[in-house]
XYZ file of C-alpha atoms in Angstrom:
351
model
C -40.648 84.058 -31.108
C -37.148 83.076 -32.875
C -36.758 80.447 -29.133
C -40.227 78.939 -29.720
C -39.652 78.489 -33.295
C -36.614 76.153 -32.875
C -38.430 74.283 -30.048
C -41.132 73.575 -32.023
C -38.671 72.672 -34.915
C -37.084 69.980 -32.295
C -40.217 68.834 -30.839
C -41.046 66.142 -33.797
C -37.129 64.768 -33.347
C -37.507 64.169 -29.862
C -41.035 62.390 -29.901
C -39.585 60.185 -32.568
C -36.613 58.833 -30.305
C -38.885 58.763 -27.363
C -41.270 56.989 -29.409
C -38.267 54.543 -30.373
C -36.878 53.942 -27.417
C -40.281 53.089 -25.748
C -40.967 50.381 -28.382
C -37.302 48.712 -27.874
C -38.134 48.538 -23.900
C -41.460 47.403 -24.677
C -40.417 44.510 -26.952
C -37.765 43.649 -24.773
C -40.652 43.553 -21.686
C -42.268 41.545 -24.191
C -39.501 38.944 -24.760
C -38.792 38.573 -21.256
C -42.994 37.940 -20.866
C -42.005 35.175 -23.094
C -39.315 33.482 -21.620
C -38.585 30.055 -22.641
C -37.911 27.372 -19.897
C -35.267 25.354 -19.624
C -33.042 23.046 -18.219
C -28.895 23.191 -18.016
C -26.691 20.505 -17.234
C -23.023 20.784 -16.759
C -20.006 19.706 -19.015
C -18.378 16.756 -18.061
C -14.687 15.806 -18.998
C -14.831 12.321 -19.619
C -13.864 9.232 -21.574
C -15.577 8.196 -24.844
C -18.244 5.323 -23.600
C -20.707 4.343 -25.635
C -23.502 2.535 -23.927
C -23.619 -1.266 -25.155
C -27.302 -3.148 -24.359
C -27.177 -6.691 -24.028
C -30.262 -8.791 -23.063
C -31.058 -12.293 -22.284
C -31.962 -15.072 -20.125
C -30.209 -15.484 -16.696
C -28.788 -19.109 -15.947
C -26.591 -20.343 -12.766
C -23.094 -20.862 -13.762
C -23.190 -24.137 -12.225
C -26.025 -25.773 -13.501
C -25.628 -29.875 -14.194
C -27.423 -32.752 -15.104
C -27.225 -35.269 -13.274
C -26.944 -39.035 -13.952
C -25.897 -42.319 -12.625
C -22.809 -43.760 -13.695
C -23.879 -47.603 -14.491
C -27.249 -48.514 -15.654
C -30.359 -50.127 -13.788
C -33.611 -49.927 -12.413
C -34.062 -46.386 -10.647
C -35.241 -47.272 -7.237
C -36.237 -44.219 -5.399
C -36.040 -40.121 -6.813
C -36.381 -38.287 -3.294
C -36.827 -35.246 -4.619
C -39.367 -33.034 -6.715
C -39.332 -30.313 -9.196
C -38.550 -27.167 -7.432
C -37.176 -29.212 -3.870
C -33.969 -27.167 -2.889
C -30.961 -29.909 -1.445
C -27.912 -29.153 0.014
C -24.597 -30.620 -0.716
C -23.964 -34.264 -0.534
C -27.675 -34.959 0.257
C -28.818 -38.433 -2.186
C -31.656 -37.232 -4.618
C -31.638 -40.727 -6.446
C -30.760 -44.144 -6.263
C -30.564 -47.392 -8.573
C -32.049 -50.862 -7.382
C -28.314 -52.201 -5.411
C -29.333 -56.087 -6.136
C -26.972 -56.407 -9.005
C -24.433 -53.949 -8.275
C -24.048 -54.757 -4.306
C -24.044 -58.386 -5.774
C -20.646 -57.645 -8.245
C -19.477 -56.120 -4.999
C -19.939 -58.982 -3.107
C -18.201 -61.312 -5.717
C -15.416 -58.954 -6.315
C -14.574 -59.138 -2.179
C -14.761 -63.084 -2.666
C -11.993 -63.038 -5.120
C -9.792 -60.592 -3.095
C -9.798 -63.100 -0.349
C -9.221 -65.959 -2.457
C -6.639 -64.427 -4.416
C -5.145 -63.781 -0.564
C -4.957 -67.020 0.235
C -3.239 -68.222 -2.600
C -0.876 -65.292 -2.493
C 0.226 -66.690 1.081
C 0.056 -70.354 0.035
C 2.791 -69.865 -2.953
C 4.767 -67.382 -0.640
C 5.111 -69.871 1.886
C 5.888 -72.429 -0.669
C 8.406 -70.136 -1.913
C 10.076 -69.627 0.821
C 10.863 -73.403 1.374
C 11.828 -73.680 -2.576
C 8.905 -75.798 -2.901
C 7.279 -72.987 -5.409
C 9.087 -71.392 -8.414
C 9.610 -67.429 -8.529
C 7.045 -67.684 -11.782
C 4.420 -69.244 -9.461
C 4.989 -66.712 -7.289
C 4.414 -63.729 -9.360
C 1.741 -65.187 -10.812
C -0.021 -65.368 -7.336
C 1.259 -61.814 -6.356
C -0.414 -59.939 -10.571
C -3.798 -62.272 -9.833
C -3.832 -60.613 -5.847
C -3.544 -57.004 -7.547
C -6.181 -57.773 -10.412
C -8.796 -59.095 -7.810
C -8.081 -55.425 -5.763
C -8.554 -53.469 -8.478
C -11.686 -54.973 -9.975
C -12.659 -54.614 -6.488
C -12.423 -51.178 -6.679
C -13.818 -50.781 -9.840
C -17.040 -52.405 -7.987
C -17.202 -50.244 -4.974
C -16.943 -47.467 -7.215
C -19.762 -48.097 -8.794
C -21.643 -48.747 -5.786
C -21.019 -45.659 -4.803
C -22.335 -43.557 -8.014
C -25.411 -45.878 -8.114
C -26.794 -43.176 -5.883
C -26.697 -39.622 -6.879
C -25.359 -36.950 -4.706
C -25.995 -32.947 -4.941
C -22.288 -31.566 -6.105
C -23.667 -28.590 -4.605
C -26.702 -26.362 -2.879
C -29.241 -25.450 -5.361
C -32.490 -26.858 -6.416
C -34.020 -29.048 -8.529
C -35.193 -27.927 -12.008
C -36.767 -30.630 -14.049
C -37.172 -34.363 -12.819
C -36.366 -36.370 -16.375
C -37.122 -39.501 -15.077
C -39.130 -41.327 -12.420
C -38.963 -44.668 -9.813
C -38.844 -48.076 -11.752
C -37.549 -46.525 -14.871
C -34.307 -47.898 -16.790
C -31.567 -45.466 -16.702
C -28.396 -45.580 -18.755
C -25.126 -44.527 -18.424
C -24.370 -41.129 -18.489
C -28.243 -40.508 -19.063
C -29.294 -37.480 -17.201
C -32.027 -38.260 -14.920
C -32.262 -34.860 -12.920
C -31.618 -31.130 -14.071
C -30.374 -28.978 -11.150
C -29.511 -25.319 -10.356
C -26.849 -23.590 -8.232
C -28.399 -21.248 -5.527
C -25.314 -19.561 -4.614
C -25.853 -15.868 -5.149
C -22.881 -15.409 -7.194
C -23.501 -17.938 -9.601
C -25.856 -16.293 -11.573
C -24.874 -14.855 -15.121
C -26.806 -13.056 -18.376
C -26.616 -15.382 -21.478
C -26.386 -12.779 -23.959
C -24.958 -12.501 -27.375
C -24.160 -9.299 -29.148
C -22.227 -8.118 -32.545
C -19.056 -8.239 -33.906
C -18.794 -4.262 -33.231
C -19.650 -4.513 -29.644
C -17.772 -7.772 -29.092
C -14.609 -6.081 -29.730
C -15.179 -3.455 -26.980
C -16.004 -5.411 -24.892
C -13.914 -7.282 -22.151
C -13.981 -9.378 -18.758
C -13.981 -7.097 -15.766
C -16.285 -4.305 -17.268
C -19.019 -3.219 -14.755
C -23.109 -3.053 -15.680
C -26.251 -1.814 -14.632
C -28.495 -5.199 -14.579
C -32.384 -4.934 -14.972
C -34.681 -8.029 -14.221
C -38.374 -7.943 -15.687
C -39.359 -9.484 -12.462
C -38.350 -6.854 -10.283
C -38.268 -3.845 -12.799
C -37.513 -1.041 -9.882
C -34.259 -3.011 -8.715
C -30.860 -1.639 -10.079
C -28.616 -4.862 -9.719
C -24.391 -4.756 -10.254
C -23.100 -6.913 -12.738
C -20.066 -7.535 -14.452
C -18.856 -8.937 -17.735
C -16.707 -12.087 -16.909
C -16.537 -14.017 -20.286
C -16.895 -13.308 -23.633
C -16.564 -16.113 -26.500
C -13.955 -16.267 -28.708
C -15.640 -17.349 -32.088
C -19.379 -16.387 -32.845
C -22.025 -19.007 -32.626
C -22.888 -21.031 -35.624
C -26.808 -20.911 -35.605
C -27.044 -17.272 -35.327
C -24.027 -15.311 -36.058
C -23.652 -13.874 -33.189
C -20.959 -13.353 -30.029
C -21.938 -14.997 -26.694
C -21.512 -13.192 -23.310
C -22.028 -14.218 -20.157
C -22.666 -11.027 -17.373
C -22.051 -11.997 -13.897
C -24.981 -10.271 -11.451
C -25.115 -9.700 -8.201
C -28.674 -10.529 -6.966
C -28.204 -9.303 -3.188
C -31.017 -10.440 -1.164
C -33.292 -11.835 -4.121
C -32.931 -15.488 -5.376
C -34.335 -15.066 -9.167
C -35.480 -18.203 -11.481
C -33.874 -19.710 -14.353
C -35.048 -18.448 -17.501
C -35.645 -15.115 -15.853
C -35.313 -12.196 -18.460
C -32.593 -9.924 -17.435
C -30.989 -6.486 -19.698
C -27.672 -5.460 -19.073
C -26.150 -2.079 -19.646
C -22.777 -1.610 -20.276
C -20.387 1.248 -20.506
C -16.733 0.391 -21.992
C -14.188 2.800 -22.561
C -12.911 2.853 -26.097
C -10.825 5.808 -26.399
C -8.550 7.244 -23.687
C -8.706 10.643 -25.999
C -10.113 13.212 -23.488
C -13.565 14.466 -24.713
C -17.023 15.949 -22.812
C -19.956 14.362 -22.125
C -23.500 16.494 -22.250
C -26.927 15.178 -22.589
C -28.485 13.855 -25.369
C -31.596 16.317 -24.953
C -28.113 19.345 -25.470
C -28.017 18.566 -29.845
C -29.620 20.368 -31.931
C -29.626 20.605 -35.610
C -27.688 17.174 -35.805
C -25.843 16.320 -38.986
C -23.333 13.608 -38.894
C -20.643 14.652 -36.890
C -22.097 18.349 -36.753
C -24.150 19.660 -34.469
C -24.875 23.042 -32.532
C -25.932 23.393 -28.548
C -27.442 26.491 -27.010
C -25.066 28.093 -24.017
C -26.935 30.228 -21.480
C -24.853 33.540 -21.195
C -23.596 34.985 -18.148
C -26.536 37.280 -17.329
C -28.841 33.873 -17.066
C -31.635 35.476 -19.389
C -30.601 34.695 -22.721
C -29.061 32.139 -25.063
C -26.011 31.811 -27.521
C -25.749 29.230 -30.426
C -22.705 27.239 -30.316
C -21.443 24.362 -33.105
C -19.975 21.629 -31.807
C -18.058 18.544 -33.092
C -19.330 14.903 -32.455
C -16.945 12.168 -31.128
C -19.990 9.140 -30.095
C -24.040 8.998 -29.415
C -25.842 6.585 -27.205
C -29.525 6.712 -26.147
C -28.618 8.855 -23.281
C -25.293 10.921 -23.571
C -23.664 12.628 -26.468
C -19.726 12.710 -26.431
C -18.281 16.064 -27.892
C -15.063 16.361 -29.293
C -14.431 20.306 -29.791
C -16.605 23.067 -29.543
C -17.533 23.452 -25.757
C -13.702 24.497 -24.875
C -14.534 27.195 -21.521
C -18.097 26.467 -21.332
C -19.403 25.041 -18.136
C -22.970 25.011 -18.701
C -25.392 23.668 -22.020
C -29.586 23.702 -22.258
C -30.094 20.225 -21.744
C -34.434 20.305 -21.903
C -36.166 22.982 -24.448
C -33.244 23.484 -26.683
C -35.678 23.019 -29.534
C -37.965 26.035 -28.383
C -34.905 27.975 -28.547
C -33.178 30.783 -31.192
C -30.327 33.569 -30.152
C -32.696 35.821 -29.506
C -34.957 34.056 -26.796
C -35.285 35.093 -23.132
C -34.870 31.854 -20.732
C -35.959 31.172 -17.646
C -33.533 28.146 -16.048
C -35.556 25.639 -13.974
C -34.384 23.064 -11.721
């Protein structure tokens, strides 16, 4: 009787600790019924590069408007909006009658100026003609050459010439029309492939990151699944007066496609700034952000569950977050469903 007495006396202790440790297991079933899923991206040592946007219209670097050098009557425009030319082809010409004409005079005073040139030397020769007469002869034969020249070369820019291959952009003027000097009469476009450049501006911060030689990721509205290569070959040195703002020009390297002018283009740019070794997570890693504060959930070693770490913030873009302490030894952070996350969920990694 005394051994069933103390059994029964121990009986109540032992169905309470059963009875606790079957509700631990079955929470912890529970939890791990309610696992969380997530994504984890690795650390990165890296650089501190922010991501600088820059977006504008895309020009050839060799665009030029053409024009004839002397005035007249425009003849003939042999080509149309949109015609591509090659180099040296004519595109235009001026009505010759007056120019060929000065030409024609100018050659009639070389020869003249010839003759007496030979006349006086003879003379010269025989002392019949003083050394005066004789240089005067000898300036008047160089005068008449030169304004010869000065004729011929104006022949020869009565008719405009493509500088280069491209194609014709805007026709300013048309046949029988009076062009001036200098006055542009067609607009034209390089179609070499590596002519083509971004005409972007951007701010005084990102201006001074910026440099020549920097590598982007080019995007064209017209062929939005196309990644092009670009690179940043000038940047201005004093901001422009109308808007305030820093011109850039980003070279891109159009491969196989011949865009437009006026084509919309967005470059992407990532310059280093800081040689300061730092790590790179996601973006989707930060949680709890607060200026330079910020904590990211580490999955632990058994891959089930979750531990809350603070971290220090060097630089944010739209994509990346650069840390500068904090993630010292760790590998691994949640990069997707951090926000669904606290110490004591159960995860369940995805790929």
């Amino acid at each position: 009787m005394k051994t069933s007495f103390y059994q029964l006396l121990m009986l109540p202790v032992f169905l309470v600790g059963f009875n606790a440790c079957t509700k631990s297991d079955a929470q912890e079933i529970q939890n791990q019924d309610e696992l969380v899923p997530v994504k984890v991206s690795q650390v990165v040592a890296d650089t501190l590069r922010p991501l600088v946007v820059v977006s504008g219209p895309i020009r050839s670097d060799s665009e030029a408007a053409l024009s004839f050098k002397t005035g007249g009557i425009i003849r003939e425009i042999l080509v149309s909006e949109g015609d591509h030319f090659t180099a040296g082809q004519s595109l235009a010409t001026l009505d010759l009658t007056e120019i060929s004409a000065l030409v024609a005079q100018a050659t009639i005073a070389v020869g003249k100026a010839e003759r007496d040139f030979n006349r006086v030397s003879a003379l010269y020769q025989e002392n019949a003609a003083t050394l005066e007469q004789l240089q005067n002869v000898t300036t008047a034969l160089e005068l008449a050459k030169r304004d010869l020249t000065i004729a011929g070369f104006n022949e020869s820019f009565s008719v405009i010439r493509a500088p280069y291959s491209g194609q014709i952009v805007r026709k300013l003027m048309n046949k029988g029309e009076m062009a001036g000097p200098g006055i542009p009469v067609l607009l034209t476009t390089s179609t070499n492939k590596s002519d083509w450049v971004i005409k972007a501006s951007v701010s005084d911060k990102d201006w001074a990151i910026l440099q020549p030689g920097q590598q982007a990721v080019v995007f064209l509205d017209a062929w939005p699944e196309v990644r092009f290569e670009g690179e940043v070959v000038r940047k201005a040195a004093g901001s422009d007066p109308v808007t305030g703002r820093f011109p850039v020009d980003v070279r891109i390297r159009t491969n196989h496609l011949t865009p437009a002018p006026g084509m919309f283009a967005t470059a992407e740019i990532r310059p280093v700034i800081s040689r300061q070794p730092v790590t790179r997570i996601p973006l989707g890693a930060i949680v709890e952000g607060n200026g330079k504060k910020a904590f990211v959930y580490v999955p632990l070693s058994d891959g089930r569950r979750v531990k809350k770490v603070p971290v220090t913030l060097s630089q944010l873009d739209n994509e990346f977050a650069w840390v500068a302490n904090g993630l010292s030894g760790i590998s691994e952070v949640v990069s997707a469903g951090s926000p669904f996350l606290t110490e004591s969920s159960f995860i369940s990694i995805i790929q």
